[in-house]
């Protein structure tokens, strides 16, 4: 998301030796890298409703944030969503950005497409722009699907790998 803005500044040389680099210019925003990494679970309410976000206003999306930048929006940008219960102050805080036409969107929240209703609305908005029919609503719970797939992977590993031997090898290493 940070790369979509006009510029990324790194005054503390956190990510690179360059003090600033140009972004892609898709969003009217500037990001300044901070010294501390922000990691947290997040839930946001979508507050934009134009372009590919049409029909998503007030939808909830959940995920996690992991980043070191603070992004400031300018003139032609508006927030993507409002994150509630922000740690340290418990207040609501703007997150992400979208351009006025709703063609470019970005957010610090990873996993927003795990909300199947949100993802389906975005896909159908894109299909509509291409002159295609909307996809019928499916009662899919992507989080449950993902958990079942993880469980299958765990079973496959347990059935295929001598975990006792792995622990034995790990415990035999000395520093």
Coordinates of N, CA, C and O in Angstrom, one line a residue:
X1 N 0.8 -1.2 0.0 CA 0.0 0.0 0.0 C 0.9 1.3 0.0 O 0.6 2.2 -0.7
X2 N 1.9 1.2 0.8 CA 2.8 2.4 0.9 C 3.4 2.8 -0.5 O 3.5 4.0 -0.8
X3 N 3.7 1.8 -1.3 CA 4.3 2.0 -2.6 C 3.4 2.7 -3.6 O 3.8 3.3 -4.6
X4 N 2.1 2.6 -3.3 CA 1.1 3.2 -4.2 C 1.0 4.7 -4.1 O 0.5 5.4 -4.9
X5 N 1.6 5.3 -3.0 CA 1.6 6.7 -2.8 C 2.6 7.5 -3.7 O 3.3 6.9 -4.5
X6 N 2.7 8.8 -3.4 CA 3.7 9.6 -4.1 C 5.1 9.4 -3.7 O 6.0 9.5 -4.5
X7 N 5.3 9.1 -2.4 CA 6.7 9.1 -1.9 C 6.7 8.3 -0.6 O 5.8 8.3 0.2
X8 N 7.9 7.7 -0.4 CA 8.2 7.0 0.9 C 9.4 7.6 1.4 O 10.5 7.7 0.8
X9 N 9.4 8.1 2.7 CA 10.5 8.8 3.3 C 11.0 7.8 4.4 O 10.2 7.2 5.1
X10 N 12.3 7.8 4.6 CA 12.9 6.9 5.6 C 14.0 7.7 6.3 O 15.2 7.5 6.1
X11 N 13.6 8.7 7.2 CA 14.6 9.5 7.8 C 15.5 8.8 8.8 O 16.6 9.3 9.1
X12 N 15.1 7.6 9.3 CA 15.9 6.9 10.2 C 16.7 5.7 9.6 O 17.2 4.9 10.3
X13 N 16.6 5.6 8.3 CA 17.3 4.5 7.5 C 16.8 3.2 8.0 O 17.6 2.2 8.2
X14 N 15.6 3.0 8.3 CA 15.0 1.8 8.8 C 14.9 0.7 7.7 O 15.3 -0.4 7.9
X15 N 14.5 1.1 6.5 CA 14.3 0.1 5.4 C 15.4 0.2 4.3 O 15.5 -0.7 3.6
X16 N 16.0 1.4 4.2 CA 17.0 1.5 3.2 C 18.0 2.6 3.5 O 17.8 3.4 4.4
X17 N 19.0 2.8 2.6 CA 19.9 3.9 2.8 C 19.4 5.2 2.2 O 20.0 6.2 2.4
X18 N 18.3 5.1 1.4 CA 17.8 6.3 0.8 C 16.9 7.0 1.7 O 16.0 6.4 2.4
X19 N 17.0 8.3 1.8 CA 16.2 9.2 2.6 C 14.7 9.2 2.1 O 13.8 9.3 2.9
X20 N 14.6 9.2 0.8 CA 13.2 9.1 0.2 C 13.3 8.5 -1.2 O 14.3 8.6 -1.9
X21 N 12.2 7.9 -1.5 CA 12.1 7.3 -2.9 C 10.7 7.6 -3.4 O 9.7 7.8 -2.6
X22 N 10.6 7.6 -4.7 CA 9.3 7.9 -5.4 C 8.4 6.7 -5.3 O 8.9 5.6 -5.4
X23 N 7.1 6.9 -5.1 CA 6.1 5.8 -5.1 C 5.5 5.8 -6.5 O 6.0 6.4 -7.5
X24 N 4.5 5.0 -6.7 CA 3.8 4.8 -8.0 C 2.9 5.9 -8.3 O 2.5 6.0 -9.5
X25 N 2.5 6.7 -7.4 CA 1.7 7.9 -7.6 C 0.2 7.5 -7.9 O -0.5 8.4 -8.4
X26 N -0.2 6.4 -7.5 CA -1.6 6.0 -7.6 C -2.5 6.6 -6.6 O -3.7 6.8 -6.8
X27 N -1.9 6.9 -5.4 CA -2.7 7.5 -4.3 C -1.9 8.8 -3.9 O -0.7 8.8 -3.9
X28 N -2.7 9.8 -3.6 CA -2.1 11.1 -3.2 C -1.7 11.0 -1.7 O -2.5 11.4 -0.9
X29 N -0.6 10.3 -1.4 CA -0.2 10.1 -0.1 C 1.3 10.0 0.0 O 2.0 9.7 -0.9
X30 N 1.8 10.3 1.3 CA 3.2 10.2 1.5 C 3.4 9.3 2.8 O 2.7 9.5 3.8
X31 N 4.3 8.4 2.8 CA 4.6 7.5 4.0 C 5.9 7.9 4.5 O 6.9 8.0 3.8
X32 N 6.0 8.0 5.9 CA 7.2 8.2 6.6 C 7.5 7.0 7.4 O 6.7 6.6 8.3
X33 N 8.6 6.3 7.2 CA 9.0 5.1 8.0 C 9.3 5.5 9.4 O 9.9 6.6 9.7
X34 N 8.8 4.7 10.4 CA 9.1 5.0 11.8 C 10.1 4.0 12.3 O 10.4 3.0 11.7
X35 N 10.6 4.2 13.5 CA 11.6 3.3 14.1 C 11.0 2.0 14.7 O 11.6 1.0 14.7
X36 N 9.7 2.1 15.1 CA 9.0 1.0 15.7 C 8.1 0.3 14.7 O 7.3 1.0 14.0
X37 N 8.1 -1.0 14.7 CA 7.1 -1.8 13.9 C 5.8 -1.9 14.6 O 5.7 -2.2 15.8
X38 N 4.7 -1.7 13.9 CA 3.4 -1.8 14.5 C 2.8 -3.2 14.0 O 2.7 -3.5 12.8
X39 N 2.4 -4.0 15.0 CA 1.8 -5.3 14.7 C 0.6 -5.4 15.6 O 0.7 -5.3 16.8
X40 N -0.5 -5.7 15.0 CA -1.8 -5.9 15.8 C -2.9 -6.5 15.0 O -2.8 -6.4 13.7
X41 N -3.8 -7.1 15.6 CA -5.0 -7.6 15.0 C -5.9 -6.4 14.8 O -6.0 -5.5 15.7
X42 N -6.6 -6.3 13.7 CA -7.4 -5.1 13.4 C -8.7 -5.4 12.7 O -8.8 -6.4 12.0
X43 N -9.7 -4.6 13.1 CA -11.0 -4.7 12.4 C -11.4 -3.3 12.0 O -11.3 -2.4 12.7
X44 N -11.8 -3.2 10.7 CA -12.2 -1.9 10.2 C -13.5 -1.9 9.6 O -14.0 -3.0 9.1
X45 N -14.1 -0.8 9.5 CA -15.4 -0.6 8.8 C -15.1 0.2 7.6 O -14.5 1.3 7.7
X46 N -15.4 -0.3 6.4 CA -15.2 0.4 5.2 C -16.0 1.7 5.2 O -17.1 1.7 5.5
X47 N -15.3 2.8 4.8 CA -15.9 4.1 4.8 C -15.9 4.8 3.5 O -16.2 5.9 3.3
X48 N -15.5 4.0 2.4 CA -15.5 4.5 1.1 C -16.6 3.7 0.3 O -16.8 2.5 0.7
X49 N -17.2 4.3 -0.7 CA -18.2 3.6 -1.4 C -18.2 3.9 -2.9 O -19.3 3.9 -3.6
X50 N -17.1 4.2 -3.5 CA -17.0 4.5 -4.9 C -16.2 3.5 -5.7 O -15.4 2.8 -5.1
X51 N -16.4 3.5 -7.0 CA -15.6 2.6 -7.8 C -15.7 1.2 -7.5 O -16.8 0.6 -7.2
X52 N -14.5 0.5 -7.3 CA -14.6 -0.9 -7.0 C -15.0 -1.2 -5.6 O -15.3 -2.3 -5.2
X53 N -15.1 -0.1 -4.8 CA -15.7 -0.3 -3.4 C -17.2 -0.1 -3.3 O -17.8 -0.2 -2.2
X54 N -17.8 0.2 -4.4 CA -19.3 0.5 -4.4 C -20.0 -0.7 -3.8 O -19.8 -1.9 -4.1
X55 N -20.9 -0.4 -2.8 CA -21.6 -1.5 -2.1 C -20.9 -2.1 -0.9 O -21.4 -3.0 -0.3
X56 N -19.7 -1.5 -0.6 CA -19.0 -2.1 0.6 C -19.1 -1.2 1.8 O -18.6 -1.5 2.9
X57 N -19.7 0.0 1.7 CA -19.8 1.0 2.8 C -20.4 0.3 4.0 O -21.4 -0.4 4.0
X58 N -19.7 0.5 5.1 CA -20.0 -0.1 6.5 C -19.7 -1.6 6.6 O -20.0 -2.1 7.7
X59 N -19.2 -2.2 5.6 CA -18.8 -3.6 5.7 C -17.6 -3.7 6.7 O -16.8 -2.8 6.8
X60 N -17.5 -4.8 7.5 CA -16.4 -5.0 8.4 C -15.4 -5.9 7.7 O -15.8 -6.9 7.1
X61 N -14.2 -5.6 7.9 CA -13.1 -6.4 7.4 C -12.1 -6.6 8.6 O -11.9 -5.7 9.4
X62 N -11.6 -7.8 8.7 CA -10.6 -8.1 9.8 C -9.3 -8.6 9.2 O -9.3 -9.1 8.1
X63 N -8.3 -8.5 10.0 CA -7.0 -9.0 9.6 C -5.9 -8.5 10.6 O -6.2 -8.3 11.8
X64 N -4.7 -8.3 10.1 CA -3.6 -7.9 11.0 C -2.8 -6.8 10.3 O -2.8 -6.8 9.1
X65 N -2.2 -6.0 11.1 CA -1.3 -4.9 10.6 C 0.1 -5.3 11.0 O 0.3 -5.8 12.1
X66 N 1.0 -5.1 10.1 CA 2.4 -5.3 10.4 C 3.2 -4.3 9.4 O 3.3 -4.5 8.3
X67 N 3.6 -3.2 10.0 CA 4.3 -2.2 9.2 C 5.0 -1.2 10.1 O 4.9 -1.2 11.3
X68 N 5.9 -0.4 9.4 CA 6.7 0.6 10.2 C 6.5 2.0 9.7 O 7.2 2.9 10.0
X69 N 5.5 2.2 8.8 CA 5.2 3.5 8.3 C 4.0 4.2 8.8 O 3.0 3.5 9.2
X70 N 4.0 5.5 8.7 CA 2.8 6.3 8.9 C 2.5 7.0 7.6 O 3.3 7.6 7.1
X71 N 1.2 6.8 7.1 CA 0.9 7.4 5.8 C -0.1 8.6 6.0 O -1.1 8.4 6.7
X72 N 0.3 9.7 5.4 CA -0.5 10.9 5.4 C -1.2 11.0 4.0 O -0.5 11.0 3.0
X73 N -2.5 11.2 4.0 CA -3.3 11.4 2.8 C -3.4 12.9 2.5 O -3.4 13.7 3.3
X74 N -3.5 13.1 1.2 CA -3.6 14.5 0.7 C -4.9 14.6 -0.1 O -5.6 13.7 -0.3
X75 N -5.0 15.8 -0.7 CA -6.2 16.2 -1.5 C -7.1 15.2 -2.1 O -8.3 15.2 -1.8
X76 N -6.6 14.4 -3.0 CA -7.5 13.6 -3.8 C -7.7 12.2 -3.2 O -8.3 11.3 -3.8
X77 N -7.2 12.0 -2.0 CA -7.4 10.7 -1.3 C -8.3 10.8 -0.1 O -8.4 11.8 0.5
X78 N -9.0 9.7 0.2 CA -9.8 9.6 1.3 C -9.5 8.2 2.0 O -9.0 7.3 1.4
X79 N -9.8 8.1 3.3 CA -9.5 6.8 4.0 C -10.3 5.6 3.4 O -11.4 5.8 2.9
X80 N -9.7 4.5 3.4 CA -10.4 3.2 3.0 C -11.4 2.8 4.1 O -12.5 2.4 3.8
X81 N -10.9 2.9 5.4 CA -11.8 2.4 6.5 C -11.4 3.1 7.8 O -10.5 3.8 7.9
X82 N -12.2 2.7 8.8 CA -12.0 3.2 10.1 C -11.7 2.0 11.0 O -12.6 1.1 11.1
X83 N -10.6 2.0 11.7 CA -10.2 0.9 12.6 C -10.7 1.3 14.0 O -10.4 2.4 14.4
X84 N -11.4 0.4 14.6 CA -11.9 0.7 16.0 C -11.0 0.0 17.0 O -10.4 -1.0 16.7
X85 N -11.1 0.6 18.2 CA -10.3 0.0 19.3 C -8.8 0.0 19.1 O -8.1 -1.0 19.5
X86 N -8.3 1.0 18.6 CA -6.8 1.1 18.3 C -6.1 1.0 19.6 O -6.4 1.7 20.6
X87 N -5.1 0.1 19.7 CA -4.4 0.0 21.0 C -3.8 1.3 21.5 O -3.5 2.2 20.7
X88 N -3.6 1.4 22.8 CA -3.1 2.5 23.5 C -4.1 3.6 23.7 O -4.0 4.3 24.7
X89 N -5.1 3.8 22.8 CA -6.0 4.9 23.1 C -7.5 4.4 23.0 O -8.4 5.1 23.4
X90 N -7.7 3.3 22.4 CA -9.1 2.7 22.2 C -10.0 3.5 21.3 O -11.2 3.3 21.3
X91 N -9.4 4.5 20.6 CA -10.2 5.3 19.7 C -10.3 4.7 18.3 O -9.6 3.8 18.0
X92 N -11.2 5.3 17.5 CA -11.3 4.9 16.1 C -10.2 5.7 15.3 O -10.0 6.9 15.5
X93 N -9.6 5.1 14.3 CA -8.5 5.7 13.5 C -8.7 5.3 12.1 O -9.0 4.2 11.7
X94 N -8.5 6.3 11.2 CA -8.5 6.1 9.8 C -7.4 5.1 9.3 O -6.3 5.2 9.9
X95 N -7.7 4.3 8.3 CA -6.8 3.4 7.8 C -6.9 3.4 6.3 O -7.9 3.5 5.7
X96 N -5.7 3.2 5.7 CA -5.7 3.0 4.2 C -6.1 4.3 3.4 O -6.3 5.3 4.0
X97 N -6.3 4.0 2.1 CA -6.6 5.1 1.3 C -7.3 4.6 0.0 O -7.1 3.5 -0.4
X98 N -8.1 5.5 -0.6 CA -8.6 5.2 -1.9 C -8.7 6.5 -2.7 O -8.8 7.6 -2.0
X99 N -8.5 6.5 -4.0 CA -8.7 7.7 -4.8 C -10.1 8.0 -4.9 O -11.0 7.2 -4.6
X100 N -10.4 9.2 -5.3 CA -11.8 9.7 -5.4 C -12.7 8.9 -6.3 O -13.9 8.8 -6.1
X101 N -12.1 8.3 -7.3 CA -12.9 7.5 -8.3 C -13.0 6.0 -7.8 O -13.7 5.2 -8.4
X102 N -12.3 5.6 -6.8 CA -12.3 4.2 -6.3 C -11.7 3.2 -7.2 O -12.0 2.1 -7.3
X103 N -10.6 3.7 -7.9 CA -9.9 2.8 -8.8 C -8.7 2.2 -8.1 O -8.2 1.1 -8.5
X104 N -8.1 2.9 -7.2 CA -6.9 2.5 -6.4 C -7.3 2.5 -5.0 O -7.7 3.5 -4.4
X105 N -7.1 1.4 -4.3 CA -7.3 1.3 -2.8 C -6.1 0.6 -2.2 O -5.4 -0.2 -2.8
X106 N -5.8 1.0 -1.0 CA -4.8 0.3 -0.2 C -5.1 0.4 1.3 O -5.9 1.3 1.7
X107 N -4.6 -0.5 2.0 CA -4.8 -0.6 3.5 C -3.6 -1.3 4.1 O -2.9 -2.1 3.5
X108 N -3.4 -0.9 5.4 CA -2.4 -1.6 6.2 C -2.9 -2.9 6.7 O -2.1 -3.7 7.2
X109 N -4.2 -3.2 6.5 CA -4.7 -4.5 7.1 C -4.5 -5.6 6.1 O -5.1 -5.6 5.0
X110 N -3.8 -6.6 6.5 CA -3.6 -7.8 5.7 C -4.8 -8.8 6.0 O -5.2 -9.0 7.1
X111 N -5.4 -9.4 4.9 CA -6.4 -10.4 5.1 C -7.8 -9.9 4.9 O -8.8 -10.6 5.2
X112 N -7.9 -8.7 4.3 CA -9.3 -8.1 4.1 C -10.1 -9.0 3.1 O -11.4 -9.0 3.2
X113 N -9.5 -9.7 2.3 CA -10.3 -10.5 1.3 C -10.7 -11.9 1.9 O -11.4 -12.7 1.3
X114 N -10.4 -12.1 3.2 CA -10.9 -13.3 3.9 C -12.4 -13.1 4.2 O -13.1 -14.0 4.5
X115 N -12.9 -11.8 4.2 CA -14.3 -11.6 4.3 C -14.9 -11.8 3.0 O -14.8 -11.0 2.0
X116 N -15.6 -13.0 2.8 CA -16.1 -13.4 1.5 C -17.1 -12.4 0.9 O -17.1 -12.2 -0.3
X117 N -17.9 -11.8 1.8 CA -18.9 -10.8 1.2 C -18.2 -9.6 0.6 O -18.6 -9.1 -0.4
X118 N -17.1 -9.1 1.3 CA -16.4 -8.0 0.8 C -15.6 -8.4 -0.5 O -15.7 -7.7 -1.5
X119 N -15.0 -9.5 -0.5 CA -14.3 -10.0 -1.7 C -15.2 -10.2 -2.9 O -14.9 -9.8 -4.0
X120 N -16.4 -10.8 -2.6 CA -17.3 -11.0 -3.7 C -17.8 -9.6 -4.3 O -18.0 -9.5 -5.5
X121 N -18.1 -8.6 -3.4 CA -18.5 -7.3 -3.9 C -17.4 -6.7 -4.8 O -17.7 -6.2 -5.8
X122 N -16.2 -6.8 -4.4 CA -15.1 -6.2 -5.2 C -15.0 -7.0 -6.6 O -14.9 -6.3 -7.6
X123 N -15.1 -8.3 -6.5 CA -15.0 -9.1 -7.8 C -16.2 -8.7 -8.7 O -16.0 -8.5 -9.9
X124 N -17.4 -8.6 -8.1 CA -18.6 -8.3 -8.9 C -18.5 -6.8 -9.5 O -18.9 -6.6 -10.6
X125 N -17.9 -5.9 -8.7 CA -17.7 -4.6 -9.2 C -16.7 -4.6 -10.4 O -17.0 -3.9 -11.4
X126 N -15.7 -5.4 -10.3 CA -14.8 -5.5 -11.4 C -15.4 -6.2 -12.6 O -15.2 -5.7 -13.8
X127 N -16.2 -7.2 -12.4 CA -16.9 -7.9 -13.5 C -17.9 -6.9 -14.2 O -18.0 -6.9 -15.4
X128 N -18.6 -6.1 -13.4 CA -19.5 -5.1 -14.0 C -18.8 -4.2 -14.9 O -19.3 -3.9 -16.0
X129 N -17.6 -3.7 -14.5 CA -16.8 -2.8 -15.3 C -16.4 -3.4 -16.6 O -16.2 -2.8 -17.6
X130 N -16.3 -4.7 -16.6 CA -15.9 -5.5 -17.8 C -17.1 -6.0 -18.6 O -16.9 -6.7 -19.6
X131 N -18.3 -5.6 -18.2 CA -19.5 -6.0 -18.9 C -19.9 -7.5 -18.7 O -20.7 -8.0 -19.4
X132 N -19.4 -8.0 -17.6 CA -19.7 -9.4 -17.2 C -20.8 -9.5 -16.2 O -21.0 -8.5 -15.4
X133 N -21.6 -10.5 -16.1 CA -22.6 -10.7 -15.1 C -22.0 -10.9 -13.8 O -20.9 -11.5 -13.6
X134 N -22.7 -10.5 -12.7 CA -22.3 -10.8 -11.4 C -22.3 -12.3 -11.0 O -23.1 -13.0 -11.6
X135 N -21.4 -12.6 -10.1 CA -21.4 -14.0 -9.6 C -22.4 -14.1 -8.5 O -22.6 -13.2 -7.7
X136 N -23.2 -15.2 -8.5 CA -24.2 -15.4 -7.4 C -23.5 -15.5 -6.1 O -22.4 -15.9 -5.9
X137 N -24.2 -15.0 -5.1 CA -23.7 -15.0 -3.7 C -23.5 -16.5 -3.3 O -24.4 -17.3 -3.5
X138 N -22.4 -16.7 -2.7 CA -22.1 -18.1 -2.1 C -22.0 -17.9 -0.6 O -21.4 -17.0 -0.2
X139 N -22.4 -18.9 0.1 CA -22.3 -18.9 1.5 C -20.9 -19.5 1.9 O -20.8 -20.6 2.4
X140 N -19.9 -18.9 1.5 CA -18.5 -19.4 1.7 C -17.9 -18.6 2.9 O -18.0 -17.4 3.0
X141 N -17.3 -19.4 3.8 CA -16.6 -18.8 4.9 C -15.1 -19.1 4.7 O -14.7 -20.2 4.9
X142 N -14.4 -18.1 4.1 CA -13.0 -18.3 3.7 C -12.1 -18.7 4.9 O -11.2 -19.5 4.8
X143 N -12.4 -18.1 6.1 CA -11.6 -18.4 7.3 C -11.7 -19.8 7.7 O -10.7 -20.5 8.0
X144 N -12.9 -20.4 7.6 CA -13.1 -21.8 7.9 C -12.5 -22.7 6.9 O -11.8 -23.7 7.2
X145 N -12.6 -22.3 5.6 CA -11.9 -23.0 4.6 C -10.4 -23.1 4.8 O -9.8 -24.1 4.7
X146 N -9.9 -21.9 5.1 CA -8.4 -21.8 5.3 C -8.0 -22.7 6.5 O -7.0 -23.4 6.4
X147 N -8.8 -22.7 7.6 CA -8.4 -23.5 8.8 C -8.5 -24.9 8.4 O -7.6 -25.7 8.8
X148 N -9.5 -25.4 7.6 CA -9.5 -26.8 7.2 C -8.3 -27.2 6.4 O -7.8 -28.3 6.5
X149 N -7.9 -26.3 5.5 CA -6.7 -26.5 4.7 C -5.4 -26.6 5.6 O -4.6 -27.5 5.3
X150 N -5.3 -25.8 6.6 CA -4.2 -25.8 7.5 C -4.2 -27.2 8.3 O -3.2 -27.8 8.4
X151 N -5.4 -27.6 8.7 CA -5.5 -28.8 9.4 C -5.1 -30.0 8.5 O -4.4 -30.9 9.0
X152 N -5.5 -30.0 7.2 CA -5.1 -31.0 6.3 C -3.6 -31.0 6.1 O -2.9 -32.1 6.1
X153 N -2.9 -29.8 6.1 CA -1.5 -29.8 5.9 C -0.8 -30.3 7.2 O 0.2 -31.1 7.1
X154 N -1.3 -30.0 8.4 CA -0.7 -30.5 9.6 C -0.8 -32.0 9.6 O 0.2 -32.7 10.0
X155 N -2.0 -32.6 9.2 CA -2.1 -34.0 9.2 C -1.1 -34.7 8.2 O -0.5 -35.7 8.5
X156 N -1.0 -34.1 7.0 CA -0.1 -34.6 6.0 C 1.4 -34.6 6.6 O 2.1 -35.6 6.4
X157 N 1.8 -33.5 7.3 CA 3.1 -33.5 7.8 C 3.3 -34.5 8.9 O 4.3 -35.2 9.0
X158 N 2.3 -34.6 9.8 CA 2.4 -35.6 10.9 C 2.5 -37.0 10.4 O 3.2 -37.9 10.9
X159 N 1.7 -37.3 9.3 CA 1.7 -38.6 8.7 C 3.0 -38.9 7.9 O 3.3 -40.1 7.6
X160 N 3.7 -37.9 7.5 CA 4.8 -38.0 6.5 C 6.2 -37.8 7.1 O 7.2 -38.2 6.5
X161 N 6.2 -37.1 8.3 CA 7.5 -36.7 8.8 C 7.7 -37.4 10.2 O 6.8 -37.4 11.0
X162 N 8.9 -37.8 10.5 CA 9.2 -38.4 11.8 C 9.5 -37.2 12.7 O 10.7 -36.7 12.8
X163 N 8.5 -36.6 13.3 CA 8.6 -35.4 14.2 C 9.6 -35.7 15.3 O 10.4 -34.8 15.7
X164 N 9.5 -36.9 15.9 CA 10.4 -37.2 17.0 C 11.9 -37.0 16.6 O 12.7 -36.5 17.3
X165 N 12.2 -37.5 15.3 CA 13.6 -37.4 14.8 C 13.9 -35.9 14.6 O 15.0 -35.5 14.9
X166 N 13.0 -35.1 14.1 CA 13.2 -33.7 13.9 C 13.6 -33.0 15.2 O 14.5 -32.3 15.3
X167 N 12.8 -33.3 16.3 CA 13.1 -32.8 17.6 C 14.4 -33.3 18.1 O 15.2 -32.5 18.7
X168 N 14.7 -34.5 17.9 CA 16.0 -35.1 18.3 C 17.2 -34.3 17.7 O 18.2 -33.9 18.3
X169 N 17.1 -34.0 16.4 CA 18.1 -33.3 15.6 C 18.2 -31.9 16.2 O 19.3 -31.3 16.4
X170 N 17.1 -31.3 16.4 CA 17.0 -29.9 16.9 C 17.7 -29.8 18.2 O 18.5 -28.8 18.5
X171 N 17.4 -30.7 19.1 CA 17.9 -30.7 20.5 C 19.4 -31.1 20.5 O 20.1 -30.8 21.5
X172 N 19.9 -31.7 19.5 CA 21.3 -32.1 19.5 C 22.3 -31.0 19.1 O 23.5 -31.1 19.3
X173 N 21.7 -29.9 18.5 CA 22.6 -28.8 18.1 C 23.0 -28.0 19.3 O 22.2 -27.7 20.2
X174 N 24.3 -27.7 19.3 CA 24.8 -26.9 20.4 C 25.4 -25.7 19.8 O 26.1 -25.7 18.8
X175 N 25.3 -24.6 20.5 CA 25.8 -23.3 20.0 C 27.2 -23.1 20.6 O 27.6 -23.5 21.6

